[in-house]
Amino acid sequence: MNLREVAIAKNCGFRTKSISIPEWGCDVFVREPLHLDFARYIKTVESINENNKTSDRVQDELKIKAEAELFASIYVDEKGDPVFDKNNDIDDLVKNYGPIHTRIVNKSIDLIGLSEKPVEEAEKK
């Protein structure tokens, strides 16, 4: 085994998991979020929560967009390649985002194995 090749192989830096989604009638694949994507998501949600100038509805929409962006980064095909183009697919994803998407994101986050303090943990990684 060539250790260098193992370490630089495509998608070698991510844990992945196949998840059965009965509502969609298929299995999907997720990878653990890149620590930078996860930390960005947490900080975005915290910032939205701290902003008292926006309505609850706008805050909810911003949180959905933030989670959809995280979803786009963790949802992969069977080869580990991203399914979504973060620059072009987010609006469509946000329009149709629902609890199933959130469950998929949560399964991806579980792959990280964070503690009770996910922001601090993500920043350390």
PDB file of N, CA and C in Angstrom, residues 6-81:
ATOM      1  N   VAL A   6      -2.876   6.876  -0.706  1.00  0.00           N
ATOM      2  CA  VAL A   6      -4.057   6.763   0.150  1.00  0.00           C
ATOM      3  C   VAL A   6      -4.444   8.144   0.684  1.00  0.00           C
ATOM      4  N   ALA A   7      -3.463   8.912   1.134  1.00  0.00           N
ATOM      5  CA  ALA A   7      -3.726  10.208   1.753  1.00  0.00           C
ATOM      6  C   ALA A   7      -4.202  11.271   0.767  1.00  0.00           C
ATOM      7  N   ILE A   8      -3.849  11.123  -0.501  1.00  0.00           N
ATOM      8  CA  ILE A   8      -4.253  12.137  -1.478  1.00  0.00           C
ATOM      9  C   ILE A   8      -5.328  11.640  -2.442  1.00  0.00           C
ATOM     10  N   ALA A   9      -5.862  10.467  -2.171  1.00  0.00           N
ATOM     11  CA  ALA A   9      -6.906   9.921  -3.043  1.00  0.00           C
ATOM     12  C   ALA A   9      -8.160  10.797  -2.971  1.00  0.00           C
ATOM     13  N   LYS A  10      -8.883  10.822  -4.065  1.00  0.00           N
ATOM     14  CA  LYS A  10     -10.113  11.595  -4.154  1.00  0.00           C
ATOM     15  C   LYS A  10     -11.054  11.217  -3.002  1.00  0.00           C
ATOM     16  N   ASN A  11     -11.566  12.219  -2.309  1.00  0.00           N
ATOM     17  CA  ASN A  11     -12.530  12.070  -1.214  1.00  0.00           C
ATOM     18  C   ASN A  11     -12.001  11.286  -0.013  1.00  0.00           C
ATOM     19  N   CYS A  12     -10.693  11.149   0.101  1.00  0.00           N
ATOM     20  CA  CYS A  12     -10.136  10.371   1.200  1.00  0.00           C
ATOM     21  C   CYS A  12     -10.288  11.060   2.549  1.00  0.00           C
ATOM     22  N   GLY A  13     -10.520  12.343   2.549  1.00  0.00           N
ATOM     23  CA  GLY A  13     -10.562  13.093   3.801  1.00  0.00           C
ATOM     24  C   GLY A  13     -11.918  13.148   4.465  1.00  0.00           C
ATOM     25  N   PHE A  14     -12.890  12.398   3.965  1.00  0.00           N
ATOM     26  CA  PHE A  14     -14.254  12.468   4.498  1.00  0.00           C
ATOM     27  C   PHE A  14     -14.784  11.083   4.833  1.00  0.00           C
ATOM     28  N   ARG A  15     -15.456  10.989   5.977  1.00  0.00           N
ATOM     29  CA  ARG A  15     -16.257   9.796   6.256  1.00  0.00           C
ATOM     30  C   ARG A  15     -17.533   9.937   5.440  1.00  0.00           C
ATOM     31  N   THR A  16     -18.022   8.832   4.936  1.00  0.00           N
ATOM     32  CA  THR A  16     -19.267   8.857   4.171  1.00  0.00           C
ATOM     33  C   THR A  16     -20.210   7.792   4.708  1.00  0.00           C
ATOM     34  N   LYS A  17     -21.476   7.964   4.366  1.00  0.00           N
ATOM     35  CA  LYS A  17     -22.480   7.022   4.840  1.00  0.00           C
ATOM     36  C   LYS A  17     -23.634   6.974   3.844  1.00  0.00           C
ATOM     37  N   SER A  18     -24.166   5.789   3.640  1.00  0.00           N
ATOM     38  CA  SER A  18     -25.365   5.597   2.842  1.00  0.00           C
ATOM     39  C   SER A  18     -26.556   5.611   3.797  1.00  0.00           C
ATOM     40  N   ILE A  19     -27.590   6.344   3.420  1.00  0.00           N
ATOM     41  CA  ILE A  19     -28.776   6.476   4.263  1.00  0.00           C
ATOM     42  C   ILE A  19     -29.999   6.120   3.437  1.00  0.00           C
ATOM     43  N   SER A  20     -30.846   5.278   3.991  1.00  0.00           N
ATOM     44  CA  SER A  20     -32.098   4.936   3.324  1.00  0.00           C
ATOM     45  C   SER A  20     -33.124   6.034   3.591  1.00  0.00           C
ATOM     46  N   ILE A  21     -33.725   6.542   2.518  1.00  0.00           N
ATOM     47  CA  ILE A  21     -34.762   7.573   2.628  1.00  0.00           C
ATOM     48  C   ILE A  21     -36.039   6.984   2.039  1.00  0.00           C
ATOM     49  N   PRO A  22     -36.859   6.354   2.873  1.00  0.00           N
ATOM     50  CA  PRO A  22     -38.062   5.694   2.362  1.00  0.00           C
ATOM     51  C   PRO A  22     -39.002   6.646   1.612  1.00  0.00           C
ATOM     52  N   GLU A  23     -39.088   7.883   2.069  1.00  0.00           N
ATOM     53  CA  GLU A  23     -39.974   8.858   1.426  1.00  0.00           C
ATOM     54  C   GLU A  23     -39.556   9.138  -0.016  1.00  0.00           C
ATOM     55  N   TRP A  24     -38.278   9.015  -0.292  1.00  0.00           N
ATOM     56  CA  TRP A  24     -37.765   9.247  -1.642  1.00  0.00           C
ATOM     57  C   TRP A  24     -37.610   7.945  -2.409  1.00  0.00           C
ATOM     58  N   GLY A  25     -37.775   6.814  -1.718  1.00  0.00           N
ATOM     59  CA  GLY A  25     -37.654   5.517  -2.367  1.00  0.00           C
ATOM     60  C   GLY A  25     -36.249   5.166  -2.806  1.00  0.00           C
ATOM     61  N   CYS A  26     -35.256   5.658  -2.072  1.00  0.00           N
ATOM     62  CA  CYS A  26     -33.872   5.378  -2.461  1.00  0.00           C
ATOM     63  C   CYS A  26     -32.932   5.547  -1.277  1.00  0.00           C
ATOM     64  N   ASP A  27     -31.703   5.162  -1.504  1.00  0.00           N
ATOM     65  CA  ASP A  27     -30.620   5.440  -0.564  1.00  0.00           C
ATOM     66  C   ASP A  27     -29.867   6.653  -1.082  1.00  0.00           C
ATOM     67  N   VAL A  28     -29.409   7.485  -0.159  1.00  0.00           N
ATOM     68  CA  VAL A  28     -28.597   8.641  -0.532  1.00  0.00           C
ATOM     69  C   VAL A  28     -27.269   8.536   0.201  1.00  0.00           C
ATOM     70  N   PHE A  29     -26.325   9.313  -0.252  1.00  0.00           N
ATOM     71  CA  PHE A  29     -24.998   9.303   0.332  1.00  0.00           C
ATOM     72  C   PHE A  29     -24.673  10.680   0.893  1.00  0.00           C
ATOM     73  N   VAL A  30     -24.074  10.671   2.066  1.00  0.00           N
ATOM     74  CA  VAL A  30     -23.622  11.918   2.677  1.00  0.00           C
ATOM     75  C   VAL A  30     -22.177  11.746   3.107  1.00  0.00           C
ATOM     76  N   ARG A  31     -21.513  12.868   3.223  1.00  0.00           N
ATOM     77  CA  ARG A  31     -20.183  12.852   3.810  1.00  0.00           C
ATOM     78  C   ARG A  31     -20.202  13.825   4.982  1.00  0.00           C
ATOM     79  N   GLU A  32     -19.259  13.635   5.866  1.00  0.00           N
ATOM     80  CA  GLU A  32     -19.198  14.561   6.988  1.00  0.00           C
ATOM     81  C   GLU A  32     -18.868  15.950   6.450  1.00  0.00           C
ATOM     82  N   PRO A  33     -19.406  16.981   7.101  1.00  0.00           N
ATOM     83  CA  PRO A  33     -19.109  18.334   6.618  1.00  0.00           C
ATOM     84  C   PRO A  33     -17.641  18.695   6.828  1.00  0.00           C
ATOM     85  N   LEU A  34     -17.119  19.431   5.891  1.00  0.00           N
ATOM     86  CA  LEU A  34     -15.810  20.028   6.092  1.00  0.00           C
ATOM     87  C   LEU A  34     -15.935  20.951   7.305  1.00  0.00           C
ATOM     88  N   HIS A  35     -14.961  20.937   8.180  1.00  0.00           N
ATOM     89  CA  HIS A  35     -15.061  21.735   9.412  1.00  0.00           C
ATOM     90  C   HIS A  35     -15.331  23.210   9.124  1.00  0.00           C
ATOM     91  N   LEU A  36     -14.792  23.731   8.044  1.00  0.00           N
ATOM     92  CA  LEU A  36     -15.025  25.136   7.710  1.00  0.00           C
ATOM     93  C   LEU A  36     -16.481  25.384   7.324  1.00  0.00           C
ATOM     94  N   ASP A  37     -17.078  24.461   6.571  1.00  0.00           N
ATOM     95  CA  ASP A  37     -18.490  24.594   6.195  1.00  0.00           C
ATOM     96  C   ASP A  37     -19.386  24.522   7.422  1.00  0.00           C
ATOM     97  N   PHE A  38     -19.059  23.591   8.325  1.00  0.00           N
ATOM     98  CA  PHE A  38     -19.876  23.431   9.521  1.00  0.00           C
ATOM     99  C   PHE A  38     -19.745  24.645  10.439  1.00  0.00           C
ATOM    100  N   ALA A  39     -18.537  25.116  10.640  1.00  0.00           N
ATOM    101  CA  ALA A  39     -18.329  26.298  11.487  1.00  0.00           C
ATOM    102  C   ALA A  39     -19.024  27.519  10.881  1.00  0.00           C
ATOM    103  N   ARG A  40     -18.972  27.659   9.563  1.00  0.00           N
ATOM    104  CA  ARG A  40     -19.653  28.770   8.882  1.00  0.00           C
ATOM    105  C   ARG A  40     -21.166  28.687   9.101  1.00  0.00           C
ATOM    106  N   TYR A  41     -21.707  27.482   9.006  1.00  0.00           N
ATOM    107  CA  TYR A  41     -23.142  27.277   9.230  1.00  0.00           C
ATOM    108  C   TYR A  41     -23.521  27.689  10.659  1.00  0.00           C
ATOM    109  N   ILE A  42     -22.776  27.212  11.647  1.00  0.00           N
ATOM    110  CA  ILE A  42     -23.069  27.531  13.051  1.00  0.00           C
ATOM    111  C   ILE A  42     -22.979  29.037  13.286  1.00  0.00           C
ATOM    112  N   LYS A  43     -21.931  29.666  12.784  1.00  0.00           N
ATOM    113  CA  LYS A  43     -21.759  31.109  12.984  1.00  0.00           C
ATOM    114  C   LYS A  43     -22.865  31.900  12.281  1.00  0.00           C
ATOM    115  N   THR A  44     -23.291  31.441  11.120  1.00  0.00           N
ATOM    116  CA  THR A  44     -24.376  32.119  10.398  1.00  0.00           C
ATOM    117  C   THR A  44     -25.662  32.043  11.203  1.00  0.00           C
ATOM    118  N   VAL A  45     -25.990  30.878  11.720  1.00  0.00           N
ATOM    119  CA  VAL A  45     -27.207  30.716  12.517  1.00  0.00           C
ATOM    120  C   VAL A  45     -27.128  31.560  13.789  1.00  0.00           C
ATOM    121  N   GLU A  46     -25.980  31.574  14.431  1.00  0.00           N
ATOM    122  CA  GLU A  46     -25.815  32.413  15.628  1.00  0.00           C
ATOM    123  C   GLU A  46     -26.018  33.885  15.296  1.00  0.00           C
ATOM    124  N   SER A  47     -25.461  34.324  14.182  1.00  0.00           N
ATOM    125  CA  SER A  47     -25.606  35.715  13.756  1.00  0.00           C
ATOM    126  C   SER A  47     -27.067  36.054  13.479  1.00  0.00           C
ATOM    127  N   ILE A  48     -27.771  35.148  12.836  1.00  0.00           N
ATOM    128  CA  ILE A  48     -29.202  35.353  12.553  1.00  0.00           C
ATOM    129  C   ILE A  48     -29.971  35.462  13.866  1.00  0.00           C
ATOM    130  N   ASN A  49     -29.676  34.597  14.811  1.00  0.00           N
ATOM    131  CA  ASN A  49     -30.363  34.614  16.104  1.00  0.00           C
ATOM    132  C   ASN A  49     -30.115  35.897  16.878  1.00  0.00           C
ATOM    133  N   GLU A  50     -28.936  36.467  16.718  1.00  0.00           N
ATOM    134  CA  GLU A  50     -28.578  37.681  17.443  1.00  0.00           C
ATOM    135  C   GLU A  50     -29.139  38.951  16.805  1.00  0.00           C
ATOM    136  N   ASN A  51     -29.582  38.859  15.565  1.00  0.00           N
ATOM    137  CA  ASN A  51     -30.084  40.029  14.853  1.00  0.00           C
ATOM    138  C   ASN A  51     -31.551  40.263  15.211  1.00  0.00           C
ATOM    139  N   ASN A  52     -31.795  41.221  16.075  1.00  0.00           N
ATOM    140  CA  ASN A  52     -33.158  41.523  16.519  1.00  0.00           C
ATOM    141  C   ASN A  52     -33.901  42.443  15.559  1.00  0.00           C
ATOM    142  N   LYS A  53     -33.250  42.873  14.498  1.00  0.00           N
ATOM    143  CA  LYS A  53     -33.865  43.823  13.570  1.00  0.00           C
ATOM    144  C   LYS A  53     -34.679  43.132  12.479  1.00  0.00           C
ATOM    145  N   THR A  54     -34.506  41.830  12.320  1.00  0.00           N
ATOM    146  CA  THR A  54     -35.247  41.121  11.274  1.00  0.00           C
ATOM    147  C   THR A  54     -36.410  40.358  11.890  1.00  0.00           C
ATOM    148  N   SER A  55     -37.436  40.189  11.113  1.00  0.00           N
ATOM    149  CA  SER A  55     -38.624  39.476  11.583  1.00  0.00           C
ATOM    150  C   SER A  55     -38.320  37.993  11.753  1.00  0.00           C
ATOM    151  N   ASP A  56     -39.171  37.318  12.506  1.00  0.00           N
ATOM    152  CA  ASP A  56     -39.004  35.873  12.693  1.00  0.00           C
ATOM    153  C   ASP A  56     -39.061  35.147  11.359  1.00  0.00           C
ATOM    154  N   ARG A  57     -39.940  35.596  10.482  1.00  0.00           N
ATOM    155  CA  ARG A  57     -40.083  34.950   9.169  1.00  0.00           C
ATOM    156  C   ARG A  57     -38.788  35.059   8.359  1.00  0.00           C
ATOM    157  N   VAL A  58     -38.201  36.240   8.344  1.00  0.00           N
ATOM    158  CA  VAL A  58     -36.954  36.443   7.607  1.00  0.00           C
ATOM    159  C   VAL A  58     -35.831  35.626   8.246  1.00  0.00           C
ATOM    160  N   GLN A  59     -35.810  35.598   9.570  1.00  0.00           N
ATOM    161  CA  GLN A  59     -34.797  34.787  10.250  1.00  0.00           C
ATOM    162  C   GLN A  59     -34.937  33.314   9.873  1.00  0.00           C
ATOM    163  N   ASP A  60     -36.179  32.823   9.844  1.00  0.00           N
ATOM    164  CA  ASP A  60     -36.411  31.431   9.456  1.00  0.00           C
ATOM    165  C   ASP A  60     -35.929  31.169   8.039  1.00  0.00           C
ATOM    166  N   GLU A  61     -36.205  32.084   7.129  1.00  0.00           N
ATOM    167  CA  GLU A  61     -35.773  31.920   5.737  1.00  0.00           C
ATOM    168  C   GLU A  61     -34.247  31.905   5.629  1.00  0.00           C
ATOM    169  N   LEU A  62     -33.597  32.763   6.392  1.00  0.00           N
ATOM    170  CA  LEU A  62     -32.135  32.812   6.374  1.00  0.00           C
ATOM    171  C   LEU A  62     -31.529  31.529   6.954  1.00  0.00           C
ATOM    172  N   LYS A  63     -32.164  30.985   7.992  1.00  0.00           N
ATOM    173  CA  LYS A  63     -31.678  29.736   8.583  1.00  0.00           C
ATOM    174  C   LYS A  63     -31.843  28.572   7.608  1.00  0.00           C
ATOM    175  N   ILE A  64     -32.967  28.553   6.890  1.00  0.00           N
ATOM    176  CA  ILE A  64     -33.165  27.501   5.895  1.00  0.00           C
ATOM    177  C   ILE A  64     -32.108  27.601   4.810  1.00  0.00           C
ATOM    178  N   LYS A  65     -31.813  28.815   4.372  1.00  0.00           N
ATOM    179  CA  LYS A  65     -30.784  28.987   3.342  1.00  0.00           C
ATOM    180  C   LYS A  65     -29.421  28.503   3.858  1.00  0.00           C
ATOM    181  N   ALA A  66     -29.105  28.842   5.101  1.00  0.00           N
ATOM    182  CA  ALA A  66     -27.823  28.414   5.675  1.00  0.00           C
ATOM    183  C   ALA A  66     -27.742  26.886   5.745  1.00  0.00           C
ATOM    184  N   GLU A  67     -28.843  26.257   6.143  1.00  0.00           N
ATOM    185  CA  GLU A  67     -28.836  24.793   6.226  1.00  0.00           C
ATOM    186  C   GLU A  67     -28.795  24.175   4.835  1.00  0.00           C
ATOM    187  N   ALA A  68     -29.488  24.787   3.883  1.00  0.00           N
ATOM    188  CA  ALA A  68     -29.463  24.277   2.503  1.00  0.00           C
ATOM    189  C   ALA A  68     -28.049  24.348   1.935  1.00  0.00           C
ATOM    190  N   GLU A  69     -27.311  25.380   2.258  1.00  0.00           N
ATOM    191  CA  GLU A  69     -25.930  25.485   1.804  1.00  0.00           C
ATOM    192  C   GLU A  69     -25.073  24.383   2.424  1.00  0.00           C
ATOM    193  N   LEU A  70     -25.318  24.078   3.703  1.00  0.00           N
ATOM    194  CA  LEU A  70     -24.602  22.975   4.331  1.00  0.00           C
ATOM    195  C   LEU A  70     -25.007  21.656   3.673  1.00  0.00           C
ATOM    196  N   PHE A  71     -26.306  21.481   3.414  1.00  0.00           N
ATOM    197  CA  PHE A  71     -26.798  20.277   2.743  1.00  0.00           C
ATOM    198  C   PHE A  71     -26.091  20.080   1.407  1.00  0.00           C
ATOM    199  N   ALA A  72     -25.975  21.149   0.640  1.00  0.00           N
ATOM    200  CA  ALA A  72     -25.326  21.056  -0.672  1.00  0.00           C
ATOM    201  C   ALA A  72     -23.877  20.605  -0.551  1.00  0.00           C
ATOM    202  N   SER A  73     -23.251  20.892   0.569  1.00  0.00           N
ATOM    203  CA  SER A  73     -21.845  20.509   0.732  1.00  0.00           C
ATOM    204  C   SER A  73     -21.669  19.069   1.209  1.00  0.00           C
ATOM    205  N   ILE A  74     -22.719  18.460   1.762  1.00  0.00           N
ATOM    206  CA  ILE A  74     -22.582  17.109   2.313  1.00  0.00           C
ATOM    207  C   ILE A  74     -23.280  16.037   1.490  1.00  0.00           C
ATOM    208  N   TYR A  75     -24.148  16.431   0.590  1.00  0.00           N
ATOM    209  CA  TYR A  75     -24.935  15.484  -0.210  1.00  0.00           C
ATOM    210  C   TYR A  75     -24.111  15.092  -1.428  1.00  0.00           C
ATOM    211  N   VAL A  76     -23.747  13.815  -1.506  1.00  0.00           N
ATOM    212  CA  VAL A  76     -22.842  13.357  -2.560  1.00  0.00           C
ATOM    213  C   VAL A  76     -23.433  12.147  -3.279  1.00  0.00           C
ATOM    214  N   ASP A  77     -22.862  11.838  -4.443  1.00  0.00           N
ATOM    215  CA  ASP A  77     -23.282  10.635  -5.169  1.00  0.00           C
ATOM    216  C   ASP A  77     -22.474   9.437  -4.662  1.00  0.00           C
ATOM    217  N   GLU A  78     -22.711   8.282  -5.258  1.00  0.00           N
ATOM    218  CA  GLU A  78     -22.058   7.056  -4.794  1.00  0.00           C
ATOM    219  C   GLU A  78     -20.535   7.092  -4.951  1.00  0.00           C
ATOM    220  N   LYS A  79     -20.028   7.997  -5.788  1.00  0.00           N
ATOM    221  CA  LYS A  79     -18.575   8.135  -5.955  1.00  0.00           C
ATOM    222  C   LYS A  79     -17.983   9.159  -4.983  1.00  0.00           C
ATOM    223  N   GLY A  80     -18.858   9.847  -4.229  1.00  0.00           N
ATOM    224  CA  GLY A  80     -18.393  10.865  -3.291  1.00  0.00           C
ATOM    225  C   GLY A  80     -18.328  12.255  -3.884  1.00  0.00           C
ATOM    226  N   ASP A  81     -18.834  12.409  -5.097  1.00  0.00           N
ATOM    227  CA  ASP A  81     -18.818  13.727  -5.736  1.00  0.00           C
ATOM    228  C   ASP A  81     -20.064  14.525  -5.357  1.00  0.00           C
TER     229      ASP A  81
END
